mmCIF file of C-alpha atoms in Angstrom:
data_model
loop_
_atom_site.group_PDB
_atom_site.id
_atom_site.type_symbol
_atom_site.label_atom_id
_atom_site.label_comp_id
_atom_site.label_asym_id
_atom_site.label_seq_id
_atom_site.Cartn_x
_atom_site.Cartn_y
_atom_site.Cartn_z
ATOM 1 C CA PRO K 1 88.107 13.281 50.736
ATOM 2 C CA SER K 2 87.886 12.446 54.122
ATOM 3 C CA THR K 3 86.410 14.823 56.523
ATOM 4 C CA PRO K 4 87.217 14.969 60.263
ATOM 5 C CA SER K 5 84.676 12.772 62.436
ATOM 6 C CA SER K 6 81.861 14.677 64.466
ATOM 7 C CA LYS K 7 84.343 14.281 67.886
ATOM 8 C CA ASP K 8 87.062 16.176 65.611
ATOM 9 C CA GLN K 9 84.943 18.623 65.539
ATOM 10 C CA ALA K 10 83.146 19.179 68.834
ATOM 11 C CA GLU K 11 86.856 19.771 69.983
ATOM 12 C CA MET K 12 88.260 21.150 67.044
ATOM 13 C CA ASP K 13 89.432 25.292 68.552
ATOM 14 C CA PRO K 14 87.991 28.203 66.403
ATOM 15 C CA ALA K 15 91.325 29.704 66.049
ATOM 16 C CA ASP K 16 92.062 26.464 64.396
ATOM 17 C CA MET K 17 89.640 26.558 61.621
ATOM 18 C CA GLU K 18 92.218 28.904 59.419
ATOM 19 C CA ASP K 19 94.574 25.378 59.184
ATOM 20 C CA VAL K 20 91.295 23.235 57.917
ATOM 21 C CA GLU K 21 90.956 25.670 55.404
ATOM 22 C CA ASP K 22 94.621 25.224 54.476
ATOM 23 C CA VAL K 23 94.455 21.485 54.077
ATOM 24 C CA GLU K 24 91.320 21.501 52.129
ATOM 25 C CA GLU K 25 93.511 23.596 49.337
ATOM 26 C CA GLU K 26 95.796 21.320 49.705
ATOM 27 C CA GLU K 27 94.052 17.748 49.445
ATOM 28 C CA THR K 28 91.224 18.849 47.359
ATOM 29 C CA GLY K 29 90.947 20.540 43.532
ATOM 30 C CA GLU K 30 87.869 21.735 44.109
ATOM 31 C CA ASP K 31 86.675 25.324 43.122
ATOM 32 C CA GLU K 32 86.500 27.923 45.538
ATOM 33 C CA ASN K 33 82.320 27.955 46.000
ATOM 34 C CA SER K 34 82.584 23.771 47.109
ATOM 35 C CA LYS K 35 85.841 24.590 49.574
ATOM 36 C CA ALA K 36 82.806 27.334 51.066
ATOM 37 C CA ARG K 37 79.904 25.608 51.563
ATOM 38 C CA GLN K 38 82.375 22.823 52.851
ATOM 39 C CA LEU K 39 83.895 25.258 55.241
ATOM 40 C CA THR K 40 80.403 26.641 56.167
ATOM 41 C CA VAL K 41 78.632 23.027 57.183
ATOM 42 C CA GLN K 42 82.086 22.834 59.350
ATOM 43 C CA MET K 43 81.721 25.859 61.304
ATOM 44 C CA MET K 44 78.043 25.394 61.511
ATOM 45 C CA GLN K 45 78.699 21.811 63.326
ATOM 46 C CA ASN K 46 81.411 22.946 65.499
ATOM 47 C CA PRO K 47 79.333 24.035 68.628
ATOM 48 C CA GLN K 48 82.277 26.104 70.015
ATOM 49 C CA ILE K 49 82.079 28.080 66.908
ATOM 50 C CA LEU K 50 78.593 28.689 66.934
ATOM 51 C CA ALA K 51 78.969 29.765 70.605
ATOM 52 C CA ALA K 52 81.368 32.697 69.020
ATOM 53 C CA LEU K 53 78.965 33.716 66.306
ATOM 54 C CA GLN K 54 76.401 33.957 68.782
ATOM 55 C CA GLU K 55 78.724 36.041 71.480
ATOM 56 C CA ARG K 56 79.576 38.372 68.592
ATOM 57 C CA LEU K 57 75.712 38.831 66.975
ATOM 58 C CA ASP K 58 74.436 39.438 71.100
ATOM 59 C CA GLY K 59 77.406 41.980 71.497
ATOM 60 C CA LEU K 60 76.425 43.975 68.253
ATOM 61 C CA ASN K 61 72.716 44.635 69.966
ATOM 62 C CA GLY K 62 71.983 48.058 70.991
ATOM 63 C CA SER K 63 75.753 49.024 68.962
ATOM 64 C CA PRO K 64 75.316 52.184 66.325
ATOM 65 C CA SER K 65 73.795 51.646 62.981
ATOM 66 C CA GLY K 66 76.129 51.201 60.549
ATOM 67 C CA TYR K 67 73.912 54.084 58.889
ATOM 68 C CA MET K 68 75.075 56.152 61.585
ATOM 69 C CA GLU K 69 78.409 55.540 61.083
ATOM 70 C CA SER K 70 78.226 55.895 57.358
ATOM 71 C CA LEU K 71 76.854 59.691 58.439
ATOM 72 C CA PRO K 72 79.099 62.468 57.410
ATOM 73 C CA LYS K 73 81.099 64.474 60.535
ATOM 74 C CA VAL K 74 78.745 67.851 59.796
ATOM 75 C CA VAL K 75 75.874 65.488 60.120
ATOM 76 C CA LYS K 76 76.790 63.403 62.788
ATOM 77 C CA ARG K 77 77.255 67.153 64.554
ATOM 78 C CA ARG K 78 73.787 67.963 64.190
ATOM 79 C CA VAL K 79 72.406 64.602 65.587
ATOM 80 C CA ASN K 80 74.329 65.236 68.406
ATOM 81 C CA ALA K 81 72.468 68.775 68.848
ATOM 82 C CA LEU K 82 69.356 66.647 68.287
ATOM 83 C CA LYS K 83 69.833 64.744 71.311
ATOM 84 C CA ASN K 84 70.680 67.900 73.478
ATOM 85 C CA LEU K 85 67.019 68.490 72.906
ATOM 86 C CA GLN K 86 66.289 64.980 73.815
ATOM 87 C CA VAL K 87 67.557 65.783 77.147
ATOM 88 C CA LYS K 88 65.891 69.071 77.518
ATOM 89 C CA CYS K 89 62.763 67.409 76.736
ATOM 90 C CA ALA K 90 63.723 64.369 79.385
ATOM 91 C CA HIS K 91 63.724 67.490 82.166
ATOM 92 C CA ILE K 92 60.589 69.024 80.443
ATOM 93 C CA GLU K 93 58.916 65.675 81.640
ATOM 94 C CA ALA K 94 60.242 65.655 84.968
ATOM 95 C CA LYS K 95 58.496 68.854 85.358
ATOM 96 C CA PHE K 96 55.161 67.295 84.098
ATOM 97 C CA TYR K 97 55.493 63.728 86.034
ATOM 98 C CA GLU K 98 56.013 66.077 89.432
ATOM 99 C CA GLU K 99 53.044 68.437 88.664
ATOM 100 C CA VAL K 100 51.187 64.821 87.568
ATOM 101 C CA HIS K 101 52.144 64.151 91.396
ATOM 102 C CA GLU K 102 50.421 67.362 92.577
ATOM 103 C CA LEU K 103 47.150 66.327 91.052
ATOM 104 C CA GLU K 104 47.508 62.520 92.460
ATOM 105 C CA ARG K 105 47.155 64.036 95.867
ATOM 106 C CA LYS K 106 45.016 66.468 95.272
ATOM 107 C CA TYR K 107 42.373 63.990 94.033
ATOM 108 C CA ALA K 108 43.425 61.479 96.999
ATOM 109 C CA ALA K 109 42.267 64.390 99.184
ATOM 110 C CA LEU K 110 38.800 63.741 97.077
ATOM 111 C CA TYR K 111 38.586 60.118 96.736
ATOM 112 C CA GLN K 112 39.186 59.453 100.459
ATOM 113 C CA PRO K 113 35.982 59.879 102.101
ATOM 114 C CA LEU K 114 34.544 57.391 99.703
ATOM 115 C CA PHE K 115 37.429 54.817 101.003
ATOM 116 C CA ASP K 116 36.881 55.851 104.726
ATOM 117 C CA LYS K 117 32.832 55.048 104.465
ATOM 118 C CA ARG K 118 34.273 51.627 102.239
ATOM 119 C CA SER K 119 35.963 50.884 105.341
ATOM 120 C CA GLU K 120 33.067 51.910 107.585
ATOM 121 C CA ILE K 121 31.534 49.386 105.855
ATOM 122 C CA VAL K 122 33.668 47.142 105.569
ATOM 123 C CA THR K 123 34.230 46.951 109.594
ATOM 124 C CA ALA K 124 30.778 47.345 110.018
ATOM 125 C CA ALA K 125 31.113 51.067 111.553
ATOM 126 C CA TYR K 126 28.251 51.648 109.170
ATOM 127 C CA GLU K 127 25.309 50.276 107.800
ATOM 128 C CA PRO K 128 24.486 51.319 104.560
ATOM 129 C CA THR K 129 21.066 52.234 103.712
ATOM 130 C CA ASP K 130 18.450 50.215 101.083
ATOM 131 C CA GLU K 131 18.980 53.142 98.240
ATOM 132 C CA GLU K 132 22.791 52.561 98.815
ATOM 133 C CA CYS K 133 22.998 49.085 98.507
ATOM 134 C CA GLU K 134 20.625 48.891 95.519
ATOM 135 C CA TRP K 135 22.670 47.319 92.832
ATOM 136 C CA LYS K 136 20.970 45.797 89.056
ATOM 137 C CA THR K 137 23.138 43.381 87.437
ATOM 138 C CA ASP K 138 22.295 41.796 84.147
ATOM 139 C CA GLU K 139 21.029 39.188 84.953
ATOM 140 C CA GLU K 140 18.132 40.727 87.210
ATOM 141 C CA GLU K 141 17.019 42.946 83.837
ATOM 142 C CA GLU K 142 15.998 39.713 82.003
ATOM 143 C CA LEU K 143 13.847 38.827 85.439
ATOM 144 C CA THR K 144 10.376 39.260 85.571
ATOM 145 C CA ASP K 145 8.879 41.070 88.644
ATOM 146 C CA GLU K 146 7.563 37.373 89.832
ATOM 147 C CA MET K 147 10.719 35.679 89.707
ATOM 148 C CA LYS K 148 12.235 38.554 91.699
ATOM 149 C CA GLU K 149 9.955 38.696 94.164
ATOM 150 C CA LYS K 150 10.844 34.612 94.730
ATOM 151 C CA ALA K 151 14.155 35.582 94.806
ATOM 152 C CA LYS K 152 14.079 38.220 96.977
ATOM 153 C CA LEU K 153 12.144 35.675 99.409
ATOM 154 C CA GLU K 154 15.120 32.580 98.726
ATOM 155 C CA GLU K 155 17.721 35.050 99.295
ATOM 156 C CA GLU K 156 15.714 36.607 103.091
ATOM 157 C CA LYS K 157 15.353 32.390 104.111
ATOM 158 C CA LYS K 158 18.878 31.811 103.015
ATOM 159 C CA ASP K 159 20.411 34.509 105.197
ATOM 160 C CA GLU K 160 17.680 33.670 108.693
ATOM 161 C CA GLU K 161 19.226 30.450 108.082
ATOM 162 C CA LYS K 162 22.528 31.895 108.309
ATOM 163 C CA GLU K 163 24.460 33.877 111.790
ATOM 164 C CA ASN K 164 24.148 37.183 110.901
ATOM 165 C CA PRO K 165 28.100 38.698 109.864
ATOM 166 C CA LYS K 166 29.190 42.013 110.340
ATOM 167 C CA GLY K 167 30.535 44.192 107.949
ATOM 168 C CA ILE K 168 31.888 42.465 105.128
ATOM 169 C CA PRO K 169 34.028 39.608 106.404
ATOM 170 C CA GLU K 170 37.394 38.830 105.756
ATOM 171 C CA PHE K 171 37.401 41.770 102.795
ATOM 172 C CA TRP K 172 40.926 42.262 102.470
ATOM 173 C CA LEU K 173 42.710 38.795 102.821
ATOM 174 C CA THR K 174 39.699 37.603 100.450
ATOM 175 C CA VAL K 175 40.998 40.182 97.488
ATOM 176 C CA PHE K 176 45.046 39.173 98.659
ATOM 177 C CA LYS K 177 44.066 35.553 97.679
ATOM 178 C CA ASN K 178 42.242 36.286 94.989
ATOM 179 C CA VAL K 179 45.330 38.635 93.328
ATOM 180 C CA ASP K 180 48.333 36.224 91.805
ATOM 181 C CA LEU K 181 50.691 39.027 92.659
ATOM 182 C CA LEU K 182 49.914 38.734 96.141
ATOM 183 C CA SER K 183 48.929 35.517 96.742
ATOM 184 C CA ASP K 184 52.009 34.417 96.243
ATOM 185 C CA MET K 185 53.661 36.054 99.248
ATOM 186 C CA LEU K 186 50.673 34.241 101.253
ATOM 187 C CA GLN K 187 51.768 31.317 103.455
ATOM 188 C CA GLU K 188 49.029 30.011 105.257
ATOM 189 C CA HIS K 189 49.926 31.143 108.548
ATOM 190 C CA ASP K 190 49.228 34.510 107.344
ATOM 191 C CA GLU K 191 46.024 34.200 106.917
ATOM 192 C CA PRO K 192 44.529 33.866 110.572
ATOM 193 C CA VAL K 193 46.446 37.351 110.622
ATOM 194 C CA LEU K 194 45.410 38.859 107.708
ATOM 195 C CA LYS K 195 41.266 38.424 108.655
ATOM 196 C CA HIS K 196 42.287 41.620 111.420
ATOM 197 C CA LEU K 197 43.782 43.985 108.408
ATOM 198 C CA GLN K 198 40.404 46.034 107.929
ATOM 199 C CA ASP K 199 41.665 49.005 106.117
ATOM 200 C CA ILE K 200 44.906 49.910 103.511
ATOM 201 C CA LYS K 201 45.281 53.864 103.035
ATOM 202 C CA VAL K 202 47.749 55.414 100.371
ATOM 203 C CA LYS K 203 49.359 58.704 101.752
ATOM 204 C CA PHE K 204 51.291 60.957 99.508
ATOM 205 C CA SER K 205 54.694 62.953 100.297
ATOM 206 C CA ASP K 206 53.972 66.900 101.590
ATOM 207 C CA PRO K 207 54.567 69.519 99.150
ATOM 208 C CA GLY K 208 57.600 70.951 98.680
ATOM 209 C CA GLN K 209 59.257 67.489 99.830
ATOM 210 C CA PRO K 210 61.209 64.671 97.962
ATOM 211 C CA MET K 211 58.488 62.594 96.338
ATOM 212 C CA SER K 212 57.277 59.554 97.713
ATOM 213 C CA PHE K 213 54.148 57.105 98.820
ATOM 214 C CA THR K 214 52.934 55.579 102.057
ATOM 215 C CA LEU K 215 51.053 52.400 102.345
ATOM 216 C CA GLU K 216 49.164 51.922 105.534
ATOM 217 C CA PHE K 217 47.897 49.063 106.644
ATOM 218 C CA HIS K 218 45.447 48.972 109.488
ATOM 219 C CA PHE K 219 44.321 46.481 111.850
ATOM 220 C CA GLU K 220 41.995 45.849 114.557
ATOM 221 C CA PRO K 221 43.649 44.959 118.303
ATOM 222 C CA ASN K 222 44.727 41.740 117.544
ATOM 223 C CA GLU K 223 46.392 38.633 119.643
ATOM 224 C CA PHE K 224 49.570 38.853 116.686
ATOM 225 C CA PHE K 225 51.050 42.171 117.088
ATOM 226 C CA THR K 226 50.425 45.356 119.705
ATOM 227 C CA GLN K 227 50.227 47.967 116.640
ATOM 228 C CA THR K 228 47.503 48.904 115.057
ATOM 229 C CA VAL K 229 48.859 50.448 111.827
ATOM 230 C CA LEU K 230 51.724 48.684 109.691
ATOM 231 C CA SER K 231 53.321 50.903 107.628
ATOM 232 C CA LYS K 232 55.854 51.179 104.475
ATOM 233 C CA THR K 233 57.319 54.033 102.011
ATOM 234 C CA TYR K 234 58.220 53.802 98.513
ATOM 235 C CA LYS K 235 60.949 56.602 98.231
ATOM 236 C CA MET K 236 60.722 57.938 94.095
ATOM 237 C CA ARG K 237 62.714 59.690 91.559
ATOM 238 C CA SER K 238 61.387 61.964 89.017
ATOM 239 C CA GLU K 239 64.638 63.247 87.093
ATOM 240 C CA PRO K 240 66.399 62.034 84.310
ATOM 241 C CA ASP K 241 69.920 59.831 84.974
ATOM 242 C CA GLU K 242 72.768 61.920 84.557
ATOM 243 C CA SER K 243 74.465 59.660 82.920
ATOM 244 C CA ASP K 244 71.514 57.405 80.783
ATOM 245 C CA PRO K 245 69.046 60.352 80.191
ATOM 246 C CA PHE K 246 67.489 58.947 77.585
ATOM 247 C CA SER K 247 66.255 56.016 79.577
ATOM 248 C CA PHE K 248 63.793 58.274 81.423
ATOM 249 C CA ASP K 249 60.255 57.542 81.303
ATOM 250 C CA GLY K 250 58.701 58.904 84.370
ATOM 251 C CA PRO K 251 59.030 58.431 87.888
ATOM 252 C CA GLU K 252 60.679 55.325 89.193
ATOM 253 C CA ILE K 253 60.693 53.886 92.775
ATOM 254 C CA MET K 254 64.671 54.076 93.903
ATOM 255 C CA SER K 255 64.210 52.658 98.127
ATOM 256 C CA CYS K 256 62.130 51.514 100.277
ATOM 257 C CA VAL K 257 61.835 51.149 104.206
ATOM 258 C CA GLY K 258 59.189 48.897 106.377
ATOM 259 C CA CYS K 259 58.358 49.354 109.961
ATOM 260 C CA MET K 260 59.465 47.242 113.005
ATOM 261 C CA ILE K 261 56.363 44.857 113.863
ATOM 262 C CA ASP K 262 56.184 44.346 117.938
ATOM 263 C CA TRP K 263 55.634 41.020 117.688
ATOM 264 C CA THR K 264 53.790 39.161 120.243
ATOM 265 C CA LYS K 265 55.849 36.594 122.145
ATOM 266 C CA GLY K 266 55.368 33.461 119.871
ATOM 267 C CA LYS K 267 52.880 35.154 117.174
ATOM 268 C CA ASN K 268 56.032 35.991 114.942
ATOM 269 C CA VAL K 269 54.743 34.237 111.904
ATOM 270 C CA THR K 270 58.232 35.786 110.039
ATOM 271 C CA LEU K 271 59.667 33.247 112.118
ATOM 272 C CA LYS K 272 60.065 29.346 112.867
ATOM 273 C CA THR K 273 61.337 27.018 115.285
ATOM 274 C CA ILE K 274 63.224 23.384 113.947
ATOM 275 C CA LYS K 275 64.794 20.782 116.232
ATOM 276 C CA LYS K 276 68.026 19.435 114.578
ATOM 277 C CA LYS K 277 69.624 16.414 116.062
ATOM 278 C CA GLN K 278 73.521 16.406 116.431
ATOM 279 C CA LYS K 279 75.732 13.906 117.880
ATOM 280 C CA HIS K 280 78.850 14.268 119.905
ATOM 281 C CA LYS K 281 81.606 12.613 117.991
ATOM 282 C CA GLY K 282 83.852 11.313 121.013
ATOM 283 C CA ARG K 283 80.818 10.090 123.194
ATOM 284 C CA GLY K 284 78.438 9.133 120.831
ATOM 285 C CA THR K 285 75.929 10.440 122.451
ATOM 286 C CA VAL K 286 72.761 12.428 120.287
ATOM 287 C CA ARG K 287 70.982 15.615 121.765
ATOM 288 C CA THR K 288 68.316 17.683 120.213
ATOM 289 C CA VAL K 289 69.105 21.086 119.546
ATOM 290 C CA THR K 290 66.240 24.211 119.154
ATOM 291 C CA LYS K 291 67.137 26.970 116.480
ATOM 292 C CA THR K 292 64.921 29.707 115.186
ATOM 293 C CA VAL K 293 65.346 30.662 111.328
ATOM 294 C CA PRO K 294 63.489 32.899 108.976
ATOM 295 C CA ASN K 295 60.062 31.794 107.630
ATOM 296 C CA ASP K 296 58.399 32.310 104.496
ATOM 297 C CA SER K 297 54.773 35.616 105.226
ATOM 298 C CA PHE K 298 53.556 38.249 103.843
ATOM 299 C CA PHE K 299 54.860 40.095 106.877
ATOM 300 C CA ASN K 300 58.514 39.997 105.292
ATOM 301 C CA PHE K 301 57.249 42.763 103.158
ATOM 302 C CA PHE K 302 57.659 44.830 105.874
ATOM 303 C CA THR K 303 61.066 44.267 106.044
ATOM 304 C CA PRO K 304 62.478 44.770 102.612
ATOM 305 C CA PRO K 305 66.877 44.356 102.048
ATOM 306 C CA GLU K 306 68.657 47.973 102.602
ATOM 307 C CA VAL K 307 69.969 49.622 99.379
ATOM 308 C CA PRO K 308 73.695 50.124 100.511
ATOM 309 C CA GLU K 309 74.876 53.945 100.009
ATOM 310 C CA ASN K 310 77.650 52.925 97.106
ATOM 311 C CA GLY K 311 73.644 51.525 95.569
ATOM 312 C CA GLU K 312 74.695 47.780 95.300
ATOM 313 C CA LEU K 313 72.815 45.369 95.688
ATOM 314 C CA ASP K 314 73.637 41.566 95.543
ATOM 315 C CA GLU K 315 70.929 39.280 92.476
ATOM 316 C CA ASP K 316 68.866 38.087 95.791
ATOM 317 C CA SER K 317 68.339 41.852 97.246
ATOM 318 C CA GLU K 318 68.044 42.870 93.026
ATOM 319 C CA ALA K 319 65.578 40.182 92.364
ATOM 320 C CA ILE K 320 63.776 40.675 96.128
ATOM 321 C CA LEU K 321 63.435 45.035 95.645
ATOM 322 C CA ALA K 322 62.553 44.483 91.858
ATOM 323 C CA ALA K 323 59.322 42.518 92.790
ATOM 324 C CA ASP K 324 58.819 44.187 96.404
ATOM 325 C CA PHE K 325 58.707 47.401 93.781
ATOM 326 C CA GLU K 326 56.218 46.348 91.495
ATOM 327 C CA ILE K 327 53.900 45.183 94.396
ATOM 328 C CA GLY K 328 54.396 48.354 96.204
ATOM 329 C CA HIS K 329 53.195 49.942 93.128
ATOM 330 C CA PHE K 330 50.506 47.282 92.194
ATOM 331 C CA ILE K 331 48.598 47.900 95.706
ATOM 332 C CA ARG K 332 48.959 52.033 95.264
ATOM 333 C CA GLU K 333 47.595 52.273 91.321
ATOM 334 C CA ARG K 334 45.049 48.977 91.661
ATOM 335 C CA ILE K 335 44.332 47.486 95.090
ATOM 336 C CA VAL K 336 43.775 50.544 96.724
ATOM 337 C CA PRO K 337 41.633 52.341 94.190
ATOM 338 C CA ARG K 338 39.449 48.797 93.072
ATOM 339 C CA ALA K 339 39.065 46.942 96.245
ATOM 340 C CA VAL K 340 36.005 45.558 95.595
ATOM 341 C CA LEU K 341 36.301 44.640 92.446
ATOM 342 C CA TYR K 342 39.411 42.706 93.387
ATOM 343 C CA PHE K 343 37.160 41.356 96.273
ATOM 344 C CA THR K 344 34.013 40.359 93.414
ATOM 345 C CA GLY K 345 37.002 39.060 90.785
ATOM 346 C CA GLU K 346 35.554 41.470 88.025
ATOM 347 C CA ALA K 347 39.018 43.325 88.213
ATOM 348 C CA ILE K 348 40.587 40.887 88.011
ATOM 349 C CA GLU K 349 39.095 39.271 84.636
ATOM 350 C CA ASP K 350 39.223 43.278 82.869
ATOM 351 C CA ASP K 351 43.783 42.851 83.805
ATOM 352 C CA ASP K 352 43.602 39.344 82.110
ATOM 353 C CA ASP K 353 41.718 40.970 79.024
ATOM 354 C CA ASP K 354 44.216 44.085 79.384
ATOM 355 C CA LEU K 355 47.609 41.295 79.281
ATOM 356 C CA LEU K 356 45.786 39.024 76.722
ATOM 357 C CA LEU K 357 45.142 42.234 74.521
ATOM 358 C CA SER K 358 48.719 43.396 75.306
ATOM 359 C CA ASN K 359 50.186 39.841 74.198
ATOM 360 C CA GLN K 360 48.460 39.698 71.345
ATOM 361 C CA GLU K 361 49.363 43.464 70.356
ATOM 362 C CA GLY K 362 53.072 42.171 71.016
ATOM 363 C CA GLU K 363 53.128 38.849 68.478
ATOM 364 C CA GLU K 364 51.804 41.479 66.157
ATOM 365 C CA GLU K 365 54.484 43.988 66.350
ATOM 366 C CA ALA K 366 56.662 40.784 66.077
ATOM 367 C CA ASP K 367 55.665 39.129 63.124
ATOM 368 C CA GLU K 368 55.636 42.641 61.381
ATOM 369 C CA GLU K 369 59.637 43.064 62.603
ATOM 370 C CA ASN K 370 59.892 39.122 61.062
ATOM 371 C CA ASP K 371 58.457 39.737 58.102
ATOM 372 C CA PRO K 372 60.884 40.418 55.017
ATOM 373 C CA ASP K 373 58.807 41.931 53.051
ATOM 374 C CA TYR K 374 57.462 44.221 55.939
ATOM 375 C CA ASP K 375 58.126 48.341 55.131
ATOM 376 C CA PRO K 376 57.293 50.590 57.964
ATOM 377 C CA LYS K 377 57.439 53.224 55.780
ATOM 378 C CA VAL K 378 53.819 51.521 54.039
ATOM 379 C CA SER K 379 51.146 51.999 56.223
#
């Protein structure tokens, strides 16, 4: 029997498959198994049918298991009781995270004198003592006293040849350039501005106030803007969503508010001037028009998209805010507490190791799930 050409197969509508099956029954005397195999081959070669099947499979993801549907009514009733218990667990977990926030506030006050000392060293307001500067590296442990003395003399000679810098120049700019998440935001025209950044501080909301944290970027007086502090506040929620309580996994950032930057005239790196030529249709004359348009810059970080009251955002704004929340959280959790290790690059190696380990664990879990012989009950 003749089979449809690949062109016919591609144009075949899924709804027409019954007609194909009927034709096969009339034209051939093959047994049922043979006809089923032939029909399967035709289906698998038809992109429209494959797409319809995939859509059907995608629709099954996240739907209740067949096992749950098969349970007797009295058992389903008890499962609902367990779900209600789970919701209560989520509310207790929310209280737990509120207390964690209180602990963070308490310990932030203990960390702050150390961070203030760090800032004083970076900005040359304080010169650390020899004892405070002593740090034994792994390489130094292997050196003899004679080699150490020789290395010390060479270092002193180098220092004499160089200008004597104050503090730790470009400390925070170097941190930003070392971290991919932040360096992706940096533009070349941002760097002269960020050379004036002296410190980043995290401030937590006061007791009894809605949960939030503020990032304060402290600058020395500079030619770019009049403020010495630029701030951004992240508002958080630590309670289960009534419509989806099982998704609760700790506090989440809900919105953020930046600040207006009072730029010096001609120094606003978030704007650029472009020139366009326009031709007059009637006279044919050409004129040059100057326009000011938005410019890519780290400092756009301080003007995030506003979340409307209904909470609905377009896709672009959603993507920008999602990235913004990730950056704000990362600065608070990792950059501020461990700045010197991001300056030296040591924390980046640790982050890479953590990521590698996480990926390996994910691959192992995927292998177990894809293994047809894997039984979760057998350890």
